[in-house]
Amino acid sequence: MKIRISEEARTLLLAHRETSELAELILHGHDGLVVGGEQEIRDDFRDACEDLLTRIGFDDNYQPTREGALLENLIEQLCA
């Protein structure tokens, strides 16, 4: 199963230590916006996204930030 992400999500994933290394491994396509790769790596990537969500995904009132909403959406897709 391949998941297509937005440019904004790609930029976010490549900008943070939790996800950048794995993102470089599994983002494919001519524009780098398709998540592919082996299931084990995708599972590790999902875990990294969850770590990043914990760190930057919520404001002081525990409401999702824009980045948090992007990450939550991606995590849901990776779990499907």
mmCIF file of C-alpha atoms in Angstrom:
data_model
loop_
_atom_site.group_PDB
_atom_site.id
_atom_site.type_symbol
_atom_site.label_atom_id
_atom_site.label_comp_id
_atom_site.label_asym_id
_atom_site.label_seq_id
_atom_site.Cartn_x
_atom_site.Cartn_y
_atom_site.Cartn_z
ATOM 1 C CA MET A 1 0.000 0.000 0.000
ATOM 2 C CA LYS A 2 1.297 3.421 -0.943
ATOM 3 C CA ILE A 3 0.319 6.630 0.771
ATOM 4 C CA ARG A 4 0.585 10.020 -0.918
ATOM 5 C CA ILE A 5 1.448 12.959 1.349
ATOM 6 C CA SER A 6 1.431 16.722 0.834
ATOM 7 C CA GLU A 7 4.472 18.933 0.258
ATOM 8 C CA GLU A 8 3.789 20.445 3.677
ATOM 9 C CA ALA A 9 3.905 17.022 5.334
ATOM 10 C CA ARG A 10 7.105 16.119 3.445
ATOM 11 C CA THR A 11 8.778 19.342 4.571
ATOM 12 C CA LEU A 12 7.693 18.692 8.163
ATOM 13 C CA LEU A 13 8.980 15.102 8.159
ATOM 14 C CA LEU A 14 12.354 16.033 6.696
ATOM 15 C CA ALA A 15 12.822 18.922 9.140
ATOM 16 C CA HIS A 16 12.754 16.969 12.413
ATOM 17 C CA ARG A 17 15.237 14.558 13.930
ATOM 18 C CA GLU A 18 12.579 11.990 14.831
ATOM 19 C CA THR A 19 11.496 11.448 11.232
ATOM 20 C CA SER A 20 14.080 12.847 8.808
ATOM 21 C CA GLU A 21 16.301 9.774 8.410
ATOM 22 C CA LEU A 22 13.425 7.346 7.878
ATOM 23 C CA ALA A 23 11.578 9.823 5.649
ATOM 24 C CA GLU A 24 14.574 9.921 3.325
ATOM 25 C CA LEU A 25 14.424 6.106 3.108
ATOM 26 C CA ILE A 26 10.725 5.665 2.427
ATOM 27 C CA LEU A 27 9.563 8.757 0.551
ATOM 28 C CA HIS A 28 9.523 7.909 -3.143
ATOM 29 C CA GLY A 29 8.038 9.071 -6.394
ATOM 30 C CA HIS A 30 9.304 11.764 -8.731
ATOM 31 C CA ASP A 31 8.229 14.386 -6.208
ATOM 32 C CA GLY A 32 9.107 12.429 -3.048
ATOM 33 C CA LEU A 33 5.515 12.445 -1.849
ATOM 34 C CA VAL A 34 4.758 8.705 -1.803
ATOM 35 C CA VAL A 35 5.371 6.597 1.300
ATOM 36 C CA GLY A 36 6.568 3.149 0.266
ATOM 37 C CA GLY A 37 9.063 0.574 1.434
ATOM 38 C CA GLU A 38 9.059 -2.530 3.571
ATOM 39 C CA GLN A 39 6.414 -2.898 6.278
ATOM 40 C CA GLU A 40 9.029 -3.011 9.052
ATOM 41 C CA ILE A 41 10.494 0.335 7.994
ATOM 42 C CA ARG A 42 7.011 1.816 7.648
ATOM 43 C CA ASP A 43 6.228 0.653 11.189
ATOM 44 C CA ASP A 44 9.402 2.325 12.448
ATOM 45 C CA PHE A 45 8.420 5.450 10.520
ATOM 46 C CA ARG A 46 4.952 5.430 12.115
ATOM 47 C CA ASP A 47 6.578 5.169 15.554
ATOM 48 C CA ALA A 48 8.839 8.106 14.699
ATOM 49 C CA CYS A 49 5.806 10.130 13.587
ATOM 50 C CA GLU A 50 4.125 9.336 16.912
ATOM 51 C CA ASP A 51 7.229 10.563 18.762
ATOM 52 C CA LEU A 52 7.208 13.780 16.745
ATOM 53 C CA LEU A 53 3.472 14.196 17.359
ATOM 54 C CA THR A 54 4.098 13.961 21.094
ATOM 55 C CA ARG A 55 6.798 16.642 20.916
ATOM 56 C CA ILE A 56 5.275 19.231 18.565
ATOM 57 C CA GLY A 57 1.712 18.146 17.796
ATOM 58 C CA PHE A 58 -0.280 19.912 20.492
ATOM 59 C CA ASP A 59 -0.621 23.417 21.883
ATOM 60 C CA ASP A 60 -0.842 24.365 25.571
ATOM 61 C CA ASN A 61 -4.528 23.386 25.653
ATOM 62 C CA TYR A 62 -3.750 19.980 24.123
ATOM 63 C CA GLN A 63 -5.389 21.001 20.856
ATOM 64 C CA PRO A 64 -3.664 19.711 17.715
ATOM 65 C CA THR A 65 -1.393 22.188 15.985
ATOM 66 C CA ARG A 66 -1.310 22.338 12.175
ATOM 67 C CA GLU A 67 1.700 20.010 12.321
ATOM 68 C CA GLY A 68 -0.145 17.766 14.759
ATOM 69 C CA ALA A 69 -3.105 17.429 12.418
ATOM 70 C CA LEU A 70 -0.768 16.468 9.548
ATOM 71 C CA LEU A 71 0.961 13.889 11.707
ATOM 72 C CA GLU A 72 -2.287 12.442 13.076
ATOM 73 C CA ASN A 73 -3.584 12.009 9.521
ATOM 74 C CA LEU A 74 -0.371 10.310 8.387
ATOM 75 C CA ILE A 75 -0.296 8.008 11.425
ATOM 76 C CA GLU A 76 -3.886 6.943 10.738
ATOM 77 C CA GLN A 77 -2.999 6.138 7.131
ATOM 78 C CA LEU A 78 0.066 4.159 8.205
ATOM 79 C CA CYS A 79 -2.085 2.095 10.599
ATOM 80 C CA ALA A 80 -4.592 1.126 7.893
#
